CSV table of C-alpha atoms and ligand atoms in Angstrom, one decimal:
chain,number,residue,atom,x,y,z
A,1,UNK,CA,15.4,150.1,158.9
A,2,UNK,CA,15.4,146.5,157.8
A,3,UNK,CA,17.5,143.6,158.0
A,4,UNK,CA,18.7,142.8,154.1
A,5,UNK,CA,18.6,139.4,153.0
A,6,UNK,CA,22.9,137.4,152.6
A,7,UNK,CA,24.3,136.2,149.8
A,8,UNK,CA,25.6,132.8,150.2
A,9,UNK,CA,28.5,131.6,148.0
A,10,UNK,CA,28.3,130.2,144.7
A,11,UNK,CA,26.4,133.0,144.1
A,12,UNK,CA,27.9,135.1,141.6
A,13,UNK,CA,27.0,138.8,142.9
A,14,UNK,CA,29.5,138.1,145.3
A,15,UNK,CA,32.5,138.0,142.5
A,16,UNK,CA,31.7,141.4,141.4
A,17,UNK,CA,34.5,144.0,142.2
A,18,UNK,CA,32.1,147.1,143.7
A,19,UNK,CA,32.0,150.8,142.3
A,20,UNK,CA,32.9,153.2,144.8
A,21,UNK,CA,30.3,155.7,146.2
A,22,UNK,CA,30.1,159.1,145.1
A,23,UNK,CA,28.1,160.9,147.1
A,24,UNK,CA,26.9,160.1,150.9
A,25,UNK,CA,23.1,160.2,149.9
A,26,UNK,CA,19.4,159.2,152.0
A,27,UNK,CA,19.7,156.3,149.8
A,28,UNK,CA,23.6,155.3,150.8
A,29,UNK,CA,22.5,156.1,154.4
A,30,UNK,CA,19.5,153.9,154.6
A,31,UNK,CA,21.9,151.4,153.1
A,32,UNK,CA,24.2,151.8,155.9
A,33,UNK,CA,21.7,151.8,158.4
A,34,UNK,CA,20.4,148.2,157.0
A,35,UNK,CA,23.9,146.7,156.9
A,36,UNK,CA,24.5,147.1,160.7
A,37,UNK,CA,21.1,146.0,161.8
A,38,UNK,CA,21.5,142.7,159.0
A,39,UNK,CA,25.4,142.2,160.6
A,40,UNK,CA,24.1,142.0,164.0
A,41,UNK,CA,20.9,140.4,163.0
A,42,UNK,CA,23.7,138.0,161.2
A,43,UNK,CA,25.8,137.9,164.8
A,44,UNK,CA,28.9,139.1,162.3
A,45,UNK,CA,31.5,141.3,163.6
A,46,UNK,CA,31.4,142.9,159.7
A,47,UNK,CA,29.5,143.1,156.6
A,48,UNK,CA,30.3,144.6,153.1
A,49,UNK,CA,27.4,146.1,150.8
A,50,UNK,CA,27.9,142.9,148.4
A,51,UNK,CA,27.4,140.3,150.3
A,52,UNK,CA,23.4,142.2,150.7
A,53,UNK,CA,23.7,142.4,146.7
A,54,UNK,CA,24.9,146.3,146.8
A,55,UNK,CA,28.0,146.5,144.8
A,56,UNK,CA,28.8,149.9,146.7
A,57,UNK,CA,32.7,150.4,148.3
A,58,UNK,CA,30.9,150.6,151.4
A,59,UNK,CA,31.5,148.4,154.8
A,60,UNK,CA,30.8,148.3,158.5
A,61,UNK,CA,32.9,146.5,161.4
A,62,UNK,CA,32.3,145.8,164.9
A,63,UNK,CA,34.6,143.8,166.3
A,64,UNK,CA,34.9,144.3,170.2
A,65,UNK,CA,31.0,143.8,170.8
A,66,UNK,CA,30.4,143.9,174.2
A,67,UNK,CA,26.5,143.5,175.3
A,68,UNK,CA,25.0,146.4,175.6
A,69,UNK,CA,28.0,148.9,173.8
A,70,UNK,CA,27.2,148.0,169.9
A,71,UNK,CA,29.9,150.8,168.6
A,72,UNK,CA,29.5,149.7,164.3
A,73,UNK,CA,32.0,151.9,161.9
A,74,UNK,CA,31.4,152.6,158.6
A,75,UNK,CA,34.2,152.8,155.9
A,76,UNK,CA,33.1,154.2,152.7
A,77,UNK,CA,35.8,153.9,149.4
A,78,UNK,CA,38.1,152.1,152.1
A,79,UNK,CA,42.3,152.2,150.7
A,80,UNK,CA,44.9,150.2,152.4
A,81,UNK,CA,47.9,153.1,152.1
A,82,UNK,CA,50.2,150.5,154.4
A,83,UNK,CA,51.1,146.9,155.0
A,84,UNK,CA,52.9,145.3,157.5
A,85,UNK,CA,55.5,142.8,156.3
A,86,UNK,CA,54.8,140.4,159.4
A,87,UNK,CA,51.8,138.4,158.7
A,88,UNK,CA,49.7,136.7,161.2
A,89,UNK,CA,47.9,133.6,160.7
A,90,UNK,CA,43.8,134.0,162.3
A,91,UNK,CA,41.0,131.4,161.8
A,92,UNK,CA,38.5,132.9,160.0
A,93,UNK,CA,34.6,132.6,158.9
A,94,UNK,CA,32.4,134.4,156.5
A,95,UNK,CA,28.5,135.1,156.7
A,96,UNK,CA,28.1,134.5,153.0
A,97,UNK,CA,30.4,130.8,153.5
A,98,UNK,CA,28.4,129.7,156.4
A,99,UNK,CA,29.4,126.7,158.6
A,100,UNK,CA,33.1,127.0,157.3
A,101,UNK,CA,36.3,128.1,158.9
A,102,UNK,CA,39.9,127.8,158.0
A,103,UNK,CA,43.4,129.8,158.4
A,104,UNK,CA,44.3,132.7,156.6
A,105,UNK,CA,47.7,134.4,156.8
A,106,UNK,CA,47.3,138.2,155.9
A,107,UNK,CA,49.4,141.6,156.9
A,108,UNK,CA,49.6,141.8,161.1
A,109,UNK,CA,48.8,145.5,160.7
A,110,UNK,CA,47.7,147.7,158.6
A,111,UNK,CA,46.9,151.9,157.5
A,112,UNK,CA,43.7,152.8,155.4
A,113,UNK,CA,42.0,155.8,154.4
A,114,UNK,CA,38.2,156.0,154.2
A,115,UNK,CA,35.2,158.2,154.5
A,116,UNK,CA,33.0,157.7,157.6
A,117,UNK,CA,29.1,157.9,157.4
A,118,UNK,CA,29.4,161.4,157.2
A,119,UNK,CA,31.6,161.6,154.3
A,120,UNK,CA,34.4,163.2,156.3
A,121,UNK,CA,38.2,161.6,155.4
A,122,UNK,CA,39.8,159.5,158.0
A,123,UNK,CA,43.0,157.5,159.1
A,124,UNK,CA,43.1,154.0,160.7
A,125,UNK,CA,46.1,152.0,162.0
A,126,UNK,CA,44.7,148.7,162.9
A,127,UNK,CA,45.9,145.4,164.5
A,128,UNK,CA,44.8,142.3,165.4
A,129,UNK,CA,40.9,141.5,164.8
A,130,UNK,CA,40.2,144.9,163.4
A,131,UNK,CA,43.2,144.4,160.9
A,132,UNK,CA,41.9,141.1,159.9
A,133,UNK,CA,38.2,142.0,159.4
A,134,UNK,CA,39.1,145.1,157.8
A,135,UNK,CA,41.3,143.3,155.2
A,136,UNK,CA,38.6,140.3,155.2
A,137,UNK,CA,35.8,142.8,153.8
A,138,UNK,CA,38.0,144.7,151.1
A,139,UNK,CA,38.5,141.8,149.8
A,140,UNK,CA,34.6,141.1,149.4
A,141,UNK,CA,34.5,145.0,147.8
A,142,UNK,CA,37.2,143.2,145.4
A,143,UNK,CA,35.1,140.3,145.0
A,144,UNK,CA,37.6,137.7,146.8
A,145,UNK,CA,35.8,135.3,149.7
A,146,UNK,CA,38.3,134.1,152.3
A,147,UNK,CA,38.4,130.4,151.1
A,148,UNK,CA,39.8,132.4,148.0
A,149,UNK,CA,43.3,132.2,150.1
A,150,UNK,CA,42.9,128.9,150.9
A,151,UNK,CA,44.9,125.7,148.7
A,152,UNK,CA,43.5,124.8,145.5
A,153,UNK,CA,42.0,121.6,147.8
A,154,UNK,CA,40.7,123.4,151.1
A,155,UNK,CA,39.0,125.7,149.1
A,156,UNK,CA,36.4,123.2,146.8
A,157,UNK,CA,36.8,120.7,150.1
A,158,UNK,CA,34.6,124.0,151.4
A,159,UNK,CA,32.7,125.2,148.5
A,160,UNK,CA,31.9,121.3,148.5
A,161,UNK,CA,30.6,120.8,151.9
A,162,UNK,CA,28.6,124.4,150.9
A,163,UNK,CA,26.9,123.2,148.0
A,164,UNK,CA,26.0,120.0,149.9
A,165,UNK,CA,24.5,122.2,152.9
A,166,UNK,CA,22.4,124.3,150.1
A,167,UNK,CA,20.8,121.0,148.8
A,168,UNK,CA,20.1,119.8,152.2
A,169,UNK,CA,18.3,123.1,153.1
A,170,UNK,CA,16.4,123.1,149.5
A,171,UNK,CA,15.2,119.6,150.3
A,172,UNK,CA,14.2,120.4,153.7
B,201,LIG,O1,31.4,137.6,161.4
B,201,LIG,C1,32.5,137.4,160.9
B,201,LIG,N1,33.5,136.9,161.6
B,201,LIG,C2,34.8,136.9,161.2
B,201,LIG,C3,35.7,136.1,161.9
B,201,LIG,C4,37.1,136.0,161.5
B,201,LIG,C5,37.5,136.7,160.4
B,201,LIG,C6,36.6,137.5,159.7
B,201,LIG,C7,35.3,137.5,160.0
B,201,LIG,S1,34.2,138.5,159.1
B,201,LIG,C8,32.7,137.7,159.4
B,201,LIG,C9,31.5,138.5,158.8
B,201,LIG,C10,31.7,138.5,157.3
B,201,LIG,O2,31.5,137.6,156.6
B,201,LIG,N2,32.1,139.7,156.8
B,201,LIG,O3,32.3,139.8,155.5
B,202,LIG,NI1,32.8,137.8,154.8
């Protein structure tokens, strides 16, 4: 088990639109295992394989983490089979935007269909935080970043105030 190394945005691994995963192998396993030890190493409430340079359909949540009860879920080839028409507006951040937050209106609720870390099929319905991290990492397995929903200005105001960060860490 090892904690994997983040991609930080510009970088352009994190445009690529991932390939879904064919068989649950020991090598997609030990993946797995490394994404929820790098998204709490990360203090993130999800990950998805590309943002640790895997471009793998593959992503795990945990969004009610209450010391002591770490409960992580894996979705593997994750489909959203239903959208709600009401939208909801929640602040959010992103591990591989660090430092940045901003609005995003998305679906209130949602269905999706996924294989667990077994490889057995499953059903969701999911509101609130899990709807919104859910729908914030398929979007990273499509190679969107939340500042991608963001006005033409928000978003280079943040990719702006990013690069500036990376310099300042380069020259540090
Ligand atoms: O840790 C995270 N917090 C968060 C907060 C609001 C909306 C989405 C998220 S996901 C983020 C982790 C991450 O970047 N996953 O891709
Ligand atoms: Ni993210």
């Amino acid at each position: 088990m090892s904690v994997r190394p983040i991609l930080i945005a510009p970088d352009p691994r994190l445009k690529l639109v991932s390939e879904p995963v064919a068989e649950v192998d020991a090598q997609i396993r030990t993946l797995i295992t490394d994404m929820i030890e790098t998204m709490y190493d990360a203090e993130g409430i999800g990950l998805a394989a590309v943002q640790v340079g895997v471009a793998k359909r593959i992503l795990v949540l945990d969004v009610d983490q209450k010391e002591g009860t770490r409960a992580p879920r894996v979705f593997i080839n994750p489909v959203i089979t239903w959208s709600s028409e009401d939208s909801e507006v929640m602040e959010e951040g992103c591990l591989s935007v660090p430092d940045i937050w901003d609005e995003v209106e998305r679906p209130k609720a949602i269905k999706a269909q996924y294989l667990d870390e077994h490889g057995v099929p499953q059903l969701l319905e999911a509101e609130g935080m899990l709807a919104v991290c859910l729908q914030h990492e398929m979007d990273h397995l499509n190679g969107v970043l939340f500042v991608d929903h963001l006005s033409k200005l928000k978003r280079s105001m943040a990719l702006k105030k990013l690069a500036k960060a990376k310099k300042l860490k380069k020259a540090s």
